[in-house]
Each structure stands twice: as structure tokens, then as C-alpha cells.
mmCIF file of C-alpha atoms in Angstrom:
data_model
loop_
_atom_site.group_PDB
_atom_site.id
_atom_site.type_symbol
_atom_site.label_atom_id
_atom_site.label_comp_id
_atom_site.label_asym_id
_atom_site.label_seq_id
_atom_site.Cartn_x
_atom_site.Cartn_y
_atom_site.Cartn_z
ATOM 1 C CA UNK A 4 13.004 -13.425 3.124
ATOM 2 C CA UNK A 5 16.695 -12.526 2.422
ATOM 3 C CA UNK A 6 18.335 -10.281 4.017
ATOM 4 C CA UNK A 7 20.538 -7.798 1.679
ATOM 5 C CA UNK A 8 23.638 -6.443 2.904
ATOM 6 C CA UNK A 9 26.353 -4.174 1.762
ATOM 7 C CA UNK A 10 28.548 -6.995 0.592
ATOM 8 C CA UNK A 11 25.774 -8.607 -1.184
ATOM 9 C CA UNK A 12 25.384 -5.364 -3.128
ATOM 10 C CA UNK A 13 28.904 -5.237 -4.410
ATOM 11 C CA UNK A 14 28.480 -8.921 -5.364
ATOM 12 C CA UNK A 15 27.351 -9.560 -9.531
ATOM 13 C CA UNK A 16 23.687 -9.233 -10.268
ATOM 14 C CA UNK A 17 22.319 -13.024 -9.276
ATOM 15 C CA UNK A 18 19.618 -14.510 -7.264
ATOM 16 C CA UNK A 19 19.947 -14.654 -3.690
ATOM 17 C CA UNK A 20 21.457 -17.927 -2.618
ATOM 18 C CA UNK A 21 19.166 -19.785 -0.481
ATOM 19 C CA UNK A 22 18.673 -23.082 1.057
ATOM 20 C CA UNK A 23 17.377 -26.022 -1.322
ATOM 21 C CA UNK A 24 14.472 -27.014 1.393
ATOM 22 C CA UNK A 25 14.047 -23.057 2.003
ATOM 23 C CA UNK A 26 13.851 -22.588 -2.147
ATOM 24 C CA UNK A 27 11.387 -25.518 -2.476
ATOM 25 C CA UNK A 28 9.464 -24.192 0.570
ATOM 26 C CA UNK A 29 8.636 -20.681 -1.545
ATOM 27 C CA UNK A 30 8.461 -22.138 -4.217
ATOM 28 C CA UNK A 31 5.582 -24.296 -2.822
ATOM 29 C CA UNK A 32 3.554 -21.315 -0.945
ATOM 30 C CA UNK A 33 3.571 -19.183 -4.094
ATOM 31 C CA UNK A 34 2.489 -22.276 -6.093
ATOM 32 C CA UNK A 35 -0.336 -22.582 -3.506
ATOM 33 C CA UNK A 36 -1.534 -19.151 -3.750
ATOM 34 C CA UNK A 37 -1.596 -19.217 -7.565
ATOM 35 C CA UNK A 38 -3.608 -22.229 -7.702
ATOM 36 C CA UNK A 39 -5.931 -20.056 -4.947
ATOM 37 C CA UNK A 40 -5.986 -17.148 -7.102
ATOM 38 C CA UNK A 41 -5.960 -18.949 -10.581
ATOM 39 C CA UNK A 42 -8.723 -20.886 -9.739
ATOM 40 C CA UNK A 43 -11.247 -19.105 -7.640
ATOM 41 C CA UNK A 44 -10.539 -15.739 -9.496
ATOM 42 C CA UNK A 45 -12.127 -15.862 -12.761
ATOM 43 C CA UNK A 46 -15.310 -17.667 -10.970
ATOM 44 C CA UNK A 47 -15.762 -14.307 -8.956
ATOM 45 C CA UNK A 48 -15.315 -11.900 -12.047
ATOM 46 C CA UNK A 49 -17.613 -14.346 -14.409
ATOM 47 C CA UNK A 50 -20.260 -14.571 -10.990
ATOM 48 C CA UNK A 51 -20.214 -10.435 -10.755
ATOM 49 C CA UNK A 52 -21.494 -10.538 -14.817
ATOM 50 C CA UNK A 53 -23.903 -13.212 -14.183
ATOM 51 C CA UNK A 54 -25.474 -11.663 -11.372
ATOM 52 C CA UNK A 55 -25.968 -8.020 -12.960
ATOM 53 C CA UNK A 56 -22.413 -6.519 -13.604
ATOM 54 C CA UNK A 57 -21.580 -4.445 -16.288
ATOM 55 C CA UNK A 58 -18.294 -2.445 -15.926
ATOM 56 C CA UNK A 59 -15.433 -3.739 -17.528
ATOM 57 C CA UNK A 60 -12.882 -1.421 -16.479
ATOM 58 C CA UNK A 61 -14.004 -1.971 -12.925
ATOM 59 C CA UNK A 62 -13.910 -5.895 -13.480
ATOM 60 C CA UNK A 63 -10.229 -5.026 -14.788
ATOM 61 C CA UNK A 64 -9.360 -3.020 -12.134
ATOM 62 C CA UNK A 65 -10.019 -5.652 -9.116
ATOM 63 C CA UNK A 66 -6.856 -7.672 -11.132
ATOM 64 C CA UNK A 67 -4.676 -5.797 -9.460
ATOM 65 C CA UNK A 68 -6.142 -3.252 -6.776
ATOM 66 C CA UNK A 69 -5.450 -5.400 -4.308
ATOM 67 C CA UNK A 70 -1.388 -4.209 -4.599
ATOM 68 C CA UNK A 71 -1.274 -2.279 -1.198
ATOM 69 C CA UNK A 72 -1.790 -5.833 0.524
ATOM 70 C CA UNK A 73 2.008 -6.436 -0.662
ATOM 71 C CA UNK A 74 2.952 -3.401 1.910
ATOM 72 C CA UNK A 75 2.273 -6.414 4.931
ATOM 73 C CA UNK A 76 5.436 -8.420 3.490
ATOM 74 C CA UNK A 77 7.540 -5.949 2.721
ATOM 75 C CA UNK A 78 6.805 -4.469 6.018
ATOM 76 C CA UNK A 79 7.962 -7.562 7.897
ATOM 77 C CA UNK A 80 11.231 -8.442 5.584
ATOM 78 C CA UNK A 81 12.115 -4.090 6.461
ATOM 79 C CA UNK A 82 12.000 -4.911 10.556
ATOM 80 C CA UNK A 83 13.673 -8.520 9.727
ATOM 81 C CA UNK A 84 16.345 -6.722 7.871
ATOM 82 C CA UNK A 85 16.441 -4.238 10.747
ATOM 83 C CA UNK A 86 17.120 -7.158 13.610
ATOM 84 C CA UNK A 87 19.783 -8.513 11.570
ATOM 85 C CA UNK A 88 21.479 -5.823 10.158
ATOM 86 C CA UNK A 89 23.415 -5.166 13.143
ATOM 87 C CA UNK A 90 23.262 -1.760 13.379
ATOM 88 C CA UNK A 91 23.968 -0.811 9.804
ATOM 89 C CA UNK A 92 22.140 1.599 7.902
ATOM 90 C CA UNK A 93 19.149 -0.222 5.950
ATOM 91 C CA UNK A 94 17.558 0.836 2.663
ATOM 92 C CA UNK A 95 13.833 1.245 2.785
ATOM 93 C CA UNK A 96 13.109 -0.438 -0.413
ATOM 94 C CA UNK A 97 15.538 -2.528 -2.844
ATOM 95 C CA UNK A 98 14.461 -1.390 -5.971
ATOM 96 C CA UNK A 99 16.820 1.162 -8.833
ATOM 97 C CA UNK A 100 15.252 3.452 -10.472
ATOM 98 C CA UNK A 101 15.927 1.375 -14.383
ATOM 99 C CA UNK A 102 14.227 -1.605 -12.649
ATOM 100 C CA UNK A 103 11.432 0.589 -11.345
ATOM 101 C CA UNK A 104 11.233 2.055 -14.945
ATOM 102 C CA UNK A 105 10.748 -1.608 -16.342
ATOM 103 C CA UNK A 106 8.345 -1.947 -13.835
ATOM 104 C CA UNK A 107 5.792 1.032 -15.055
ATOM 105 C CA UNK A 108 6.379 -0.423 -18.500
ATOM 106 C CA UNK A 109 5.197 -4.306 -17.133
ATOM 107 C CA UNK A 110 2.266 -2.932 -15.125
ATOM 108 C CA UNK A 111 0.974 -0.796 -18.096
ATOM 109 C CA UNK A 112 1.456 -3.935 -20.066
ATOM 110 C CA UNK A 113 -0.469 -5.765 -17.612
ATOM 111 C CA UNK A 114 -3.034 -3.385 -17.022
ATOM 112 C CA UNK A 115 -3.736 -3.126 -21.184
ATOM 113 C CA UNK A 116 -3.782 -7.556 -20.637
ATOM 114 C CA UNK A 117 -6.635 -6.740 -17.649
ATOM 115 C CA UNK A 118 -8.779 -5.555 -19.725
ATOM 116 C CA UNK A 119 -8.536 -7.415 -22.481
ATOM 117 C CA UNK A 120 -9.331 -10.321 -20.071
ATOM 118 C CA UNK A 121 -12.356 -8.702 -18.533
ATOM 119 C CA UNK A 122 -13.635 -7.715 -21.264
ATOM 120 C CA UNK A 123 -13.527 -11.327 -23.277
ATOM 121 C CA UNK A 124 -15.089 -12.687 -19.314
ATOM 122 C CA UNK A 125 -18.000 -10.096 -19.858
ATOM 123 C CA UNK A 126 -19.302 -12.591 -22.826
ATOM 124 C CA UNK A 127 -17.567 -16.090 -22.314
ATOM 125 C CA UNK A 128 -18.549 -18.784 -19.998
ATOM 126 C CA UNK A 129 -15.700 -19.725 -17.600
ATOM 127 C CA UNK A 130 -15.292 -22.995 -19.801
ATOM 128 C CA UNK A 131 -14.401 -20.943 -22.567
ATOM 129 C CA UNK A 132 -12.273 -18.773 -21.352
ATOM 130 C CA UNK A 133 -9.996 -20.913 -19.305
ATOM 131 C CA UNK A 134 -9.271 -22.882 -22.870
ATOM 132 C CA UNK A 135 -8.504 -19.584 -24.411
ATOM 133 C CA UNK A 136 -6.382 -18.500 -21.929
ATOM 134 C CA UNK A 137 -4.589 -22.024 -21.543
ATOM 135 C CA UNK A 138 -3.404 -21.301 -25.046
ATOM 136 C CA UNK A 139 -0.380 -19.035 -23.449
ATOM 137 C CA UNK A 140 1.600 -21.573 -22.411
ATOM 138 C CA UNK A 141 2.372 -21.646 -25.983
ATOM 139 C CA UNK A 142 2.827 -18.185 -26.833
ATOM 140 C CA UNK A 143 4.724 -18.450 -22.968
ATOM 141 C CA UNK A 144 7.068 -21.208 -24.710
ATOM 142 C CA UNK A 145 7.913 -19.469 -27.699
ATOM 143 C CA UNK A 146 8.988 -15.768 -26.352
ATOM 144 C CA UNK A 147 10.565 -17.525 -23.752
ATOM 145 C CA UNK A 148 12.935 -19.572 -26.291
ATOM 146 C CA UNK A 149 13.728 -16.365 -28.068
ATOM 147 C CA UNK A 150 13.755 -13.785 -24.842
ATOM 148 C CA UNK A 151 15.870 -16.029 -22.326
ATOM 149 C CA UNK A 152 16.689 -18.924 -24.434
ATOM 150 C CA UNK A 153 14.500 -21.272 -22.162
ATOM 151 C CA UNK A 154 16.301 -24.840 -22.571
ATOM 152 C CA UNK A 155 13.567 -27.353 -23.247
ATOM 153 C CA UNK A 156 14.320 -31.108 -21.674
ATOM 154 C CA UNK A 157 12.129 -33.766 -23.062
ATOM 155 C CA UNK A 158 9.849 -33.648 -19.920
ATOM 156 C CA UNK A 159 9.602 -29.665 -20.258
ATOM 157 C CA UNK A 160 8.359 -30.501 -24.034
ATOM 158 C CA UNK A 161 6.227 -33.514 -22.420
ATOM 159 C CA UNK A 162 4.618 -31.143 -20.763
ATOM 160 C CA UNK A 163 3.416 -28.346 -22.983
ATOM 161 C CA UNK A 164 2.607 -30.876 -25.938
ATOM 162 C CA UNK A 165 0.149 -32.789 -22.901
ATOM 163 C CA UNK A 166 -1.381 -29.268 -22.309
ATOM 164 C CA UNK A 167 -1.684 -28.252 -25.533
ATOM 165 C CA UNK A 168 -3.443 -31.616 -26.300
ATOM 166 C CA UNK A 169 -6.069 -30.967 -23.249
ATOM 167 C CA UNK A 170 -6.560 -27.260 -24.308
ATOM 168 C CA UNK A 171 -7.250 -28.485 -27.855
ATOM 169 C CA UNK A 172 -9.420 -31.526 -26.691
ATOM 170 C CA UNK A 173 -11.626 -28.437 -24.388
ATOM 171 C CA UNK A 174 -11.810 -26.587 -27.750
ATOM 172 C CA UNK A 175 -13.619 -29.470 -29.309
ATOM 173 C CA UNK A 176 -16.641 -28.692 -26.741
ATOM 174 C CA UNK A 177 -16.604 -25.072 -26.514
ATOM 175 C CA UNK A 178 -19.314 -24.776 -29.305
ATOM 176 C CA UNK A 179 -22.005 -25.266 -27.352
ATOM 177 C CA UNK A 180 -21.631 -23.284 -24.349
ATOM 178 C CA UNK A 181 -22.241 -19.778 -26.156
ATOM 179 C CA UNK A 182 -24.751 -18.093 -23.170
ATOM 180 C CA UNK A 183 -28.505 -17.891 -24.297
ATOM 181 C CA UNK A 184 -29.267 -14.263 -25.805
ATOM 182 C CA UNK A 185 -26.109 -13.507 -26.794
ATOM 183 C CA UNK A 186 -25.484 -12.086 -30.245
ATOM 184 C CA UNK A 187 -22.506 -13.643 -32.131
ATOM 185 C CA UNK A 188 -20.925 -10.096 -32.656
ATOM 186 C CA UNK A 189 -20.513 -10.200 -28.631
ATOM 187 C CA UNK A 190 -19.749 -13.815 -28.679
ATOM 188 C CA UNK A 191 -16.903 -13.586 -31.162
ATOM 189 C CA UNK A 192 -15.717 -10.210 -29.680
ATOM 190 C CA UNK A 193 -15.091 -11.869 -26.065
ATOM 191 C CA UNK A 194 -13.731 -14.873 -28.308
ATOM 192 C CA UNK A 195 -10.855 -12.525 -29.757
ATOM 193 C CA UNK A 196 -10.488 -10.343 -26.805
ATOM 194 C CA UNK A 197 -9.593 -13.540 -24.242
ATOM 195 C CA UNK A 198 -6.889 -15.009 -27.144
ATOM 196 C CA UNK A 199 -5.197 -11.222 -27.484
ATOM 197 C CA UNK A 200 -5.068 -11.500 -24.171
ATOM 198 C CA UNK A 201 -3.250 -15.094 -23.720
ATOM 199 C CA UNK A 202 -0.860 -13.825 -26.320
ATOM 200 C CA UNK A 203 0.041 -10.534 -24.137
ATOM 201 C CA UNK A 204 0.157 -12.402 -21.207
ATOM 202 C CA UNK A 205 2.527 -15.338 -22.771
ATOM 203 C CA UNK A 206 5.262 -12.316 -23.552
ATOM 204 C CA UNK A 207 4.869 -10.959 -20.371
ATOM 205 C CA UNK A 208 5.853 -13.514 -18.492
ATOM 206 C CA UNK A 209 9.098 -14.083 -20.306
ATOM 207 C CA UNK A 210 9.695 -10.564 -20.343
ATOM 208 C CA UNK A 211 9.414 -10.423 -16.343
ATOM 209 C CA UNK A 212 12.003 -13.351 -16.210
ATOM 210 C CA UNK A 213 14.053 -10.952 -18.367
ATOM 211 C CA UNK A 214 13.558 -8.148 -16.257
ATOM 212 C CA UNK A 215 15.510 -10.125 -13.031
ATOM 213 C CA UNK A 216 17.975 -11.447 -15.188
ATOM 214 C CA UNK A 217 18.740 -7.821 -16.840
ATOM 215 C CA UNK A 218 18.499 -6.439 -12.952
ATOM 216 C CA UNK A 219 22.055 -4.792 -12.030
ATOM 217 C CA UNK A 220 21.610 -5.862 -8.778
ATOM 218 C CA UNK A 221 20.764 -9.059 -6.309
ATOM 219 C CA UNK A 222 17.485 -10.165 -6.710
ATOM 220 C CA UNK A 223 15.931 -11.458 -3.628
ATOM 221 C CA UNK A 224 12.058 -12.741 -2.647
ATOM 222 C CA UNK A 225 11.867 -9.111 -1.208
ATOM 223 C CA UNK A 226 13.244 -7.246 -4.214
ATOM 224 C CA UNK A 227 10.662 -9.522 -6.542
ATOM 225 C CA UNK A 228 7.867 -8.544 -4.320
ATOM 226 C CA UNK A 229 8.121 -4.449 -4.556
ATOM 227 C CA UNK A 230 8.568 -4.993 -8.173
ATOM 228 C CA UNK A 231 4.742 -6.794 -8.085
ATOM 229 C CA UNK A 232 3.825 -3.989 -5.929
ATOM 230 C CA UNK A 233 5.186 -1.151 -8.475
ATOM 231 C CA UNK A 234 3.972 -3.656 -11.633
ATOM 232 C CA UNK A 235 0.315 -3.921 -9.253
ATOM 233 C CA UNK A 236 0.481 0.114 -9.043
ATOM 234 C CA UNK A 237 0.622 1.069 -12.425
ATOM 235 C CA UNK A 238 -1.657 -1.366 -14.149
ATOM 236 C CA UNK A 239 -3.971 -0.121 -10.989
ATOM 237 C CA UNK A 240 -3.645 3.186 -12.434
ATOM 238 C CA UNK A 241 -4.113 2.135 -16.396
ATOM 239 C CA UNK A 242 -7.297 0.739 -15.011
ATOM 240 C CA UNK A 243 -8.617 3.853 -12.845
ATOM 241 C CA UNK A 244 -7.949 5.757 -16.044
ATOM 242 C CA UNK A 245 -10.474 3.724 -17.726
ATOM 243 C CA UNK A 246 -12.893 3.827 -15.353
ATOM 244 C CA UNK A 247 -12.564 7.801 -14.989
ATOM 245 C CA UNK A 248 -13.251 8.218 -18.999
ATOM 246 C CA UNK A 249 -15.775 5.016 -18.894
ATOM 247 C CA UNK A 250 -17.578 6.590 -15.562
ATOM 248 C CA UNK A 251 -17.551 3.585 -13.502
ATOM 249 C CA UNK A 252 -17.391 5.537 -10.224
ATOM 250 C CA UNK A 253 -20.734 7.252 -10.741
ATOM 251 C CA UNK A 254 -22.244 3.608 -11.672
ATOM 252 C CA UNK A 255 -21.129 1.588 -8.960
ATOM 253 C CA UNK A 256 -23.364 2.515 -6.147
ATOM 254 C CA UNK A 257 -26.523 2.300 -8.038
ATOM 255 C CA UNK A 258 -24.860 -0.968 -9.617
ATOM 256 C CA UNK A 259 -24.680 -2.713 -6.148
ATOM 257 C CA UNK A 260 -28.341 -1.291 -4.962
ATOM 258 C CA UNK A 261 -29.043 -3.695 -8.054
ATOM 259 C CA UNK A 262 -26.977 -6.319 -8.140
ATOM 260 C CA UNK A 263 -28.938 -10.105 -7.576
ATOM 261 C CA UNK A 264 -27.544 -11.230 -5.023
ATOM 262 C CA UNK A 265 -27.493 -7.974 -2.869
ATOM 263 C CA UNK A 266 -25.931 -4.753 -2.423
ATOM 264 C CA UNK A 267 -23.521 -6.177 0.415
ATOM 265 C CA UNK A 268 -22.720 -9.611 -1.507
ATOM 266 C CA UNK A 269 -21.938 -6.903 -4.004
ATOM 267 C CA UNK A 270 -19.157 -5.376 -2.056
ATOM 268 C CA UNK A 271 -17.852 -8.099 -0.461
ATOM 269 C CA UNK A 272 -17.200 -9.561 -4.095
ATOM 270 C CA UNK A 273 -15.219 -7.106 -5.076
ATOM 271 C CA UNK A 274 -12.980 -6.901 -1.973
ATOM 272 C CA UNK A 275 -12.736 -10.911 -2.695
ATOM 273 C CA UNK A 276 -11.775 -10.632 -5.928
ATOM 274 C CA UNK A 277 -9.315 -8.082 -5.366
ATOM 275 C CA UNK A 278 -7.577 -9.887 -2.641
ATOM 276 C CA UNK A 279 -7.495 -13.498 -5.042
ATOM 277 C CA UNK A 280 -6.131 -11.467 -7.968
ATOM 278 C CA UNK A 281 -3.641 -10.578 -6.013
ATOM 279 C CA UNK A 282 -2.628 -14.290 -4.831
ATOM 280 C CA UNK A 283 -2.439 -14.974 -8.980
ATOM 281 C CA UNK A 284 0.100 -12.302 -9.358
ATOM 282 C CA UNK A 285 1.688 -12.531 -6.226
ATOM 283 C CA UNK A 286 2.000 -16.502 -7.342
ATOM 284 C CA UNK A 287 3.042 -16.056 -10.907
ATOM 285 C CA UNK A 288 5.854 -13.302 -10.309
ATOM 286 C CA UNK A 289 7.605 -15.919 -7.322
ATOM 287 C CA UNK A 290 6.998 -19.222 -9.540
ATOM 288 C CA UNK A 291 9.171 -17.025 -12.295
ATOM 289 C CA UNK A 292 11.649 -16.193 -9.776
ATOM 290 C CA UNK A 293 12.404 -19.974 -8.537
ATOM 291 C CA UNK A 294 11.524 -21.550 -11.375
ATOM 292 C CA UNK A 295 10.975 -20.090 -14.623
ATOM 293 C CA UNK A 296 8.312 -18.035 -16.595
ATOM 294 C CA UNK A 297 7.679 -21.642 -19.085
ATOM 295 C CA UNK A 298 7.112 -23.273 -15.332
ATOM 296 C CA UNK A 299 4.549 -20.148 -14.535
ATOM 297 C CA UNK A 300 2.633 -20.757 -18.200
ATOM 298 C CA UNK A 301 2.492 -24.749 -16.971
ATOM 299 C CA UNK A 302 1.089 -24.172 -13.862
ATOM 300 C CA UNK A 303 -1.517 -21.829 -15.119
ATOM 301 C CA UNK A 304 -2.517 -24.349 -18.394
ATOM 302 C CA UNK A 305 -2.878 -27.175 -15.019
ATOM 303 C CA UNK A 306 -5.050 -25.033 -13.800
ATOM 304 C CA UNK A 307 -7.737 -25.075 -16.632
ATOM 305 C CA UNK A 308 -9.729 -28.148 -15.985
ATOM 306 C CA UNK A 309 -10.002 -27.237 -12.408
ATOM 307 C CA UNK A 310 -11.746 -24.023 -13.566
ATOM 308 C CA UNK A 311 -13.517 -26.665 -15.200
ATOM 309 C CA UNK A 312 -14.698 -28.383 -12.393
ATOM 310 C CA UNK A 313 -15.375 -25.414 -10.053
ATOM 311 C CA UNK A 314 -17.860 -24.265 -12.913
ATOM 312 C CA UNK A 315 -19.233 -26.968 -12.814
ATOM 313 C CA UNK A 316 -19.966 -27.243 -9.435
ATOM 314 C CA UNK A 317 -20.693 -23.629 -8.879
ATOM 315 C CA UNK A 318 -22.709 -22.241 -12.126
ATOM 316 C CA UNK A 319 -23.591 -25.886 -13.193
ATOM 317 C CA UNK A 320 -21.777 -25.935 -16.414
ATOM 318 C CA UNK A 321 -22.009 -29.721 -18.399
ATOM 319 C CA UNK A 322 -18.903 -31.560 -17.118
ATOM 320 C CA UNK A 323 -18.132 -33.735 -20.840
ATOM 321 C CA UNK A 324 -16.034 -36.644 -20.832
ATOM 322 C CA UNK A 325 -13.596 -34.512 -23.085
ATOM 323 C CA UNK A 326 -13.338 -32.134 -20.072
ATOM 324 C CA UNK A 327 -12.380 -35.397 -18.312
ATOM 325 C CA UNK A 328 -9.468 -36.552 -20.756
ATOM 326 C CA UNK A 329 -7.847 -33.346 -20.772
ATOM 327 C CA UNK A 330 -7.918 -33.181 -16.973
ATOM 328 C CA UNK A 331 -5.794 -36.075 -17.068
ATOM 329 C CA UNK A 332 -3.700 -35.041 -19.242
ATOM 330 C CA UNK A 333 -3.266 -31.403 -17.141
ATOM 331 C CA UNK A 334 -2.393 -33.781 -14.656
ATOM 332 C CA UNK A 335 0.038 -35.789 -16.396
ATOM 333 C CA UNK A 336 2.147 -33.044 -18.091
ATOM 334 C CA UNK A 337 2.341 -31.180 -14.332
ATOM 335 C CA UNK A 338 3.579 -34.619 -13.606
ATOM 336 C CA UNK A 339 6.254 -34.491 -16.231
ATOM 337 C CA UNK A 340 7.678 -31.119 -15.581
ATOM 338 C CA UNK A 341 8.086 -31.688 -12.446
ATOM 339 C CA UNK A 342 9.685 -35.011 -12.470
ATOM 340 C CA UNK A 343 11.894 -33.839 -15.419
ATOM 341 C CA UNK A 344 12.547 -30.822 -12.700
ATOM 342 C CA UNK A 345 13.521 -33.624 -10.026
ATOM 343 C CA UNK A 346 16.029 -35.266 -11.967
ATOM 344 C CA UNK A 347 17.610 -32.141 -12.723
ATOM 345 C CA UNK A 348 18.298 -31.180 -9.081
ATOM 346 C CA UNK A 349 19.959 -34.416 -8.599
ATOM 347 C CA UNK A 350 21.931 -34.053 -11.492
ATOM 348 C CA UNK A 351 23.248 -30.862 -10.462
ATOM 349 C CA UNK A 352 23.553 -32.151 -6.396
ATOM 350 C CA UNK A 353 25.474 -35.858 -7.000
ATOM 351 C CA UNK A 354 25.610 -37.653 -4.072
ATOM 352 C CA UNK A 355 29.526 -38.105 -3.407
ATOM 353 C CA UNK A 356 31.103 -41.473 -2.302
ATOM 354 C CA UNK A 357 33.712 -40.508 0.225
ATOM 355 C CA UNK A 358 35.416 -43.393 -0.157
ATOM 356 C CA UNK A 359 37.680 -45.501 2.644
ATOM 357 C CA UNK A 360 38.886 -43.538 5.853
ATOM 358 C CA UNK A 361 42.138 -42.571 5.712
ATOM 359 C CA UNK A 362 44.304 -44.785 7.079
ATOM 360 C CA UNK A 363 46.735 -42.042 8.475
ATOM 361 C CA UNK A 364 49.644 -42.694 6.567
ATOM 362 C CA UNK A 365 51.257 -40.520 4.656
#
């Protein structure tokens, strides 16, 4: 993590220059958590449904209870700032009080997207609603072109049209996995629900890459992460809200005494699921900040067929041989991006012929 000095202050509002292998580094361990979060996530909300859950608020709350785990980084880049600050005065926390503001307006943004989520989860299988949500890295394209004029290479386009194709493809076969008993009222409400939310969540991404490009100040890993814990906070406490007018605190005892697979599985779930939502967030937020939000919407749209897979394996979902195609073509357009992303760096980085020694002559 950065450390932020006096000097740096007075500097113009930028990113914090780092290393290339340090960048790559981060950008790699919040890539890994995302794919963590992303992936195992939505298997532990569709599981607590499955196996007797009921509260929607509550499933919307987990999203993002888990903020006060970001209180262990922070905590360690304060005392690292400390050693090196040599013996000048250092701020507590980064963060203005405008960029805080954008903050509560993001986390109520994302809280309002939690629930729409949740609630579309309640009645669609995992299949389902991984190929709805995959269908923001459009919406994630098209605010981003318009919100921080995202440049498009032919890779970057590569990519999304690749996705797009394999989200489509998934479509084909989501007919048949409408769960038994279901009404079509419910079925077609969840439908809805899950695409509002992709379409919330494509704007918010952009409008998070906005937020550190607006930011009147330098915008480190460290500044990035107290804005996820202020953004974690107040969706937190959209959430709670809902659960205090829905009564979900008066159901959740007597909804673990009689949940399937036991009252301390029951628990344990929801401390799990807290703790992976958090990786997603946690993930998306840093994959923004050293690369871009279109490069956030990518990695999430991968991400789909190995939902896919994991359903498969764990609730025994039919794996079709169009869930096969669009896997390879997940893989393929991550493929692209990044290689378009490769050849960018060493556009910008030439390697420079230093030519003959000097001979010393004058």
C-alpha cells in the first residue's frame, strides 16, 4: 500500500504511481479474490433458499455486512504509514468529505442493486441468474463510453462481443431450468428483478471509475479501500432498514432452528457468505482502480460459466453442450482483453536501442 505524504497531497489529483510488477501484482490478488467471491458467492445465497431460507433483505444484507473486515487493511497501511512517515503527523483516514458524500450515494445505490439481486436469487436457479447478470457487461460498456469515454481497442470489443455471444448462447437453455412448483408470476418476477439489477450494477461501476477520476485528491490502494468500506457501510445500512420494516431479526432464530441442513450450518453460512461478498466487492472496486470498470464487467461476464460448472457440481444442475461453447468463448474473450491489454503496455514502455558507446570524442 502507498504511502501518502504531504507533498503527494499538494501534487494534482492522479493515481498513485507505482511499480509495473507491484501494479500487476494487485492487480492479480484483487482479480483472485473476485473470482473467489464471484464464484462461490451466489452458490451460498441460492444454497440458503434451497435449504429453507426465506428473507430477502437478510440474503441482501450478507452482500455487504462483511465491510468491518476492511478495518484489518486499513489498519496495517495506518502503522505502515506510521514507520515511514518519519515522524510527521499522519492522517487517520484519506478520505474528503465530497468523496465520502459520493460514497453514501454509491453504497445506497448498491444496497437498492442488493436487493434487487437477492430477491431475483430467491426464484432463479444459479444458471439463470449468472446469464442475467452477465448481461452488464453491456450496460457496463455503454455508461462507461458515455461516463469516462472508455476507448474501445479491437481486442476490448473482441471481448464483450465473445461474452455477449456466450451469455446469449446460455439464454438459449435457460427455458428449462424454471424450479418445480414455482408459479410463473414468481418465475418472471425473479426474471425482471436479476436484469434491473445487471442494469444498476453496469452504471455503477462506471460511475465508481468516475468517482476516482472526479477525486480532488491522490488516489491510492488505501484511499480506494475506505471508500469500499464507507460504500460497504451504507448499503449495510439500506439493507438493515429493510430488514427492520420486513422483521427479519425476529425470524432468524426460529429460521435457523429450521433450516435443512442445521441450525449451526445455518450460521456458519451466513458468516461465509458475508466474508465472500466481501472478496467480490473488495475485487471489483481494485480491478476498477488498475484497470478499468469495462475490465471489472469482463471479468465478472468470465465468470458465468464457472457458476455454471460449480452448479453443476454442487446442486447437480444439467451441464448442456451450449453451456460448453460459451465457456469457451468466456475463455477466449478474457483471452483477448488481456492480450489486447499486453500490447498496450509495450506500446506505452518501448524498449530503447542505446545505440554504440560513445567513443569519447567530442
Amino acid at each position: 500500500m502507498e504511502v501518502e505524504s504531504q507533498q503527494q497531497q499538494q501534487q494534482p489529483p492522479t493515481k498513485n504511481q507505482i511499480s509495473k510488477h507491484l501494479r500487476w501484482f494487485l492487480m492479480a490478488l484483487n482479480f483472485t479474490i473476485m473470482v473467489i467471491g464471484t464464484a462461490v458467492g451466489p452458490l451460498l445465497l441460492r444454497l440458503y433458499f434451497l435449504k429453507g431460507g426465506t428473507r430477502k433483505w437478510l440474503s441482501s444484507w450478507l452482500q455487504t455486512g462483511g465491510w468491518p473486515l476492511l478495518f484489518i487493511p486499513l489498519a496495517i497501511s495506518y502503522a505502515h504509514r506510521c514507520r515511514c512517515g518519519g515522524g510527521r503527523p499522519i492522517k487517520l483516514y484519506l478520505m474528503t468529505p465530497p468523496l465520502f458524500l459520493a460514497c453514501t450515494v454509491l453504497g445506497l445505490l448498491v444496497g437498492l442493486d442488493d436487493f434487487l439481486y437477492a430477491y431475483g436469487l430467491s426464484y432463479l436457479p444459479v444458471s439463470t441468474s449468472s446469464i442475467l447478470i452477465s448481461s452488464q457487461l453491456g450496460f457496463t460498456a455503454l455508461f462507461a463510453f458515455f461516463m469516462v469515454k472508455q476507448k474501445f481497442t479491437s481486442f476490448s470489443v473482441n471481448a464483450v462481443v465473445l461474452l455477449s455471444i456466450g451469455a446469449v448462447i446460455l439464454g438459449l437453455h435457460a427455458s428449462g431450468d424454471r424450479p418445480k412448483g414455482e408459479s410463473n408470476t414468481q418465475y418472471y418476477l425473479g426474471f425482471f428483478m436479476t436484469l434491473a439489477a445487471a442494469v444498476l450494477y453496469g452504471f455503477i461501476l462506471p460511475l465508481v471509475e468516475l468517482t476516482y477520476a472526479k477525486a480532488k485528491q491522490v488516489v491510492s490502494y488505501t484511499l480506494v479501500i475506505e471508500m469500499q468500506l464507507a460504500m460497504g457501510f451504507f448499503a449495510t445500512v439500506f439493507c438493515t432498514v429493510g430488514m427492520l420494516v420486513n422483521g427479519d431479526f425476529h425470524v432468524i432464530p426460529r429460521e435457523a432452528r429450521e433450516f435443512e441442513l442445521g441450525e449451526a450450518t445455518y450460521y456458519v453460512l451466513l458468516v461465509w457468505s458475508a466474508i465472500l461478498w466481501q472478496f467480490v466487492f473488495l475485487g471489483t472496486v481494485g480491478a476498477i482502480f488498475y484497470g478499468s470498470a469495462l475490465l471489472a464487467g469482463i471479468i465478472m461476464a468470465v465468470l458465468v460459466p464457472v457458476s455454471q460448472v460449480l452448479a453443476v457440481v454442487f446442486f447437480h444442475e444439467p451441464f448442456s453442450a451450449e453451456k460448453g461453447v460459451a465457456l469457451a468463448l468466456a475463455l477466449w474473450g478474457f483471452a483477448s482483453y488481456f492480450y489486447g491489454e499486453f500490447l498496450k503496455s509495450k506500446k506505452k514502455n518501448p524498449v530503447v536501442d542505446p545505440g554504440p558507446p560513445a567513443s569519447g570524442n567530442n
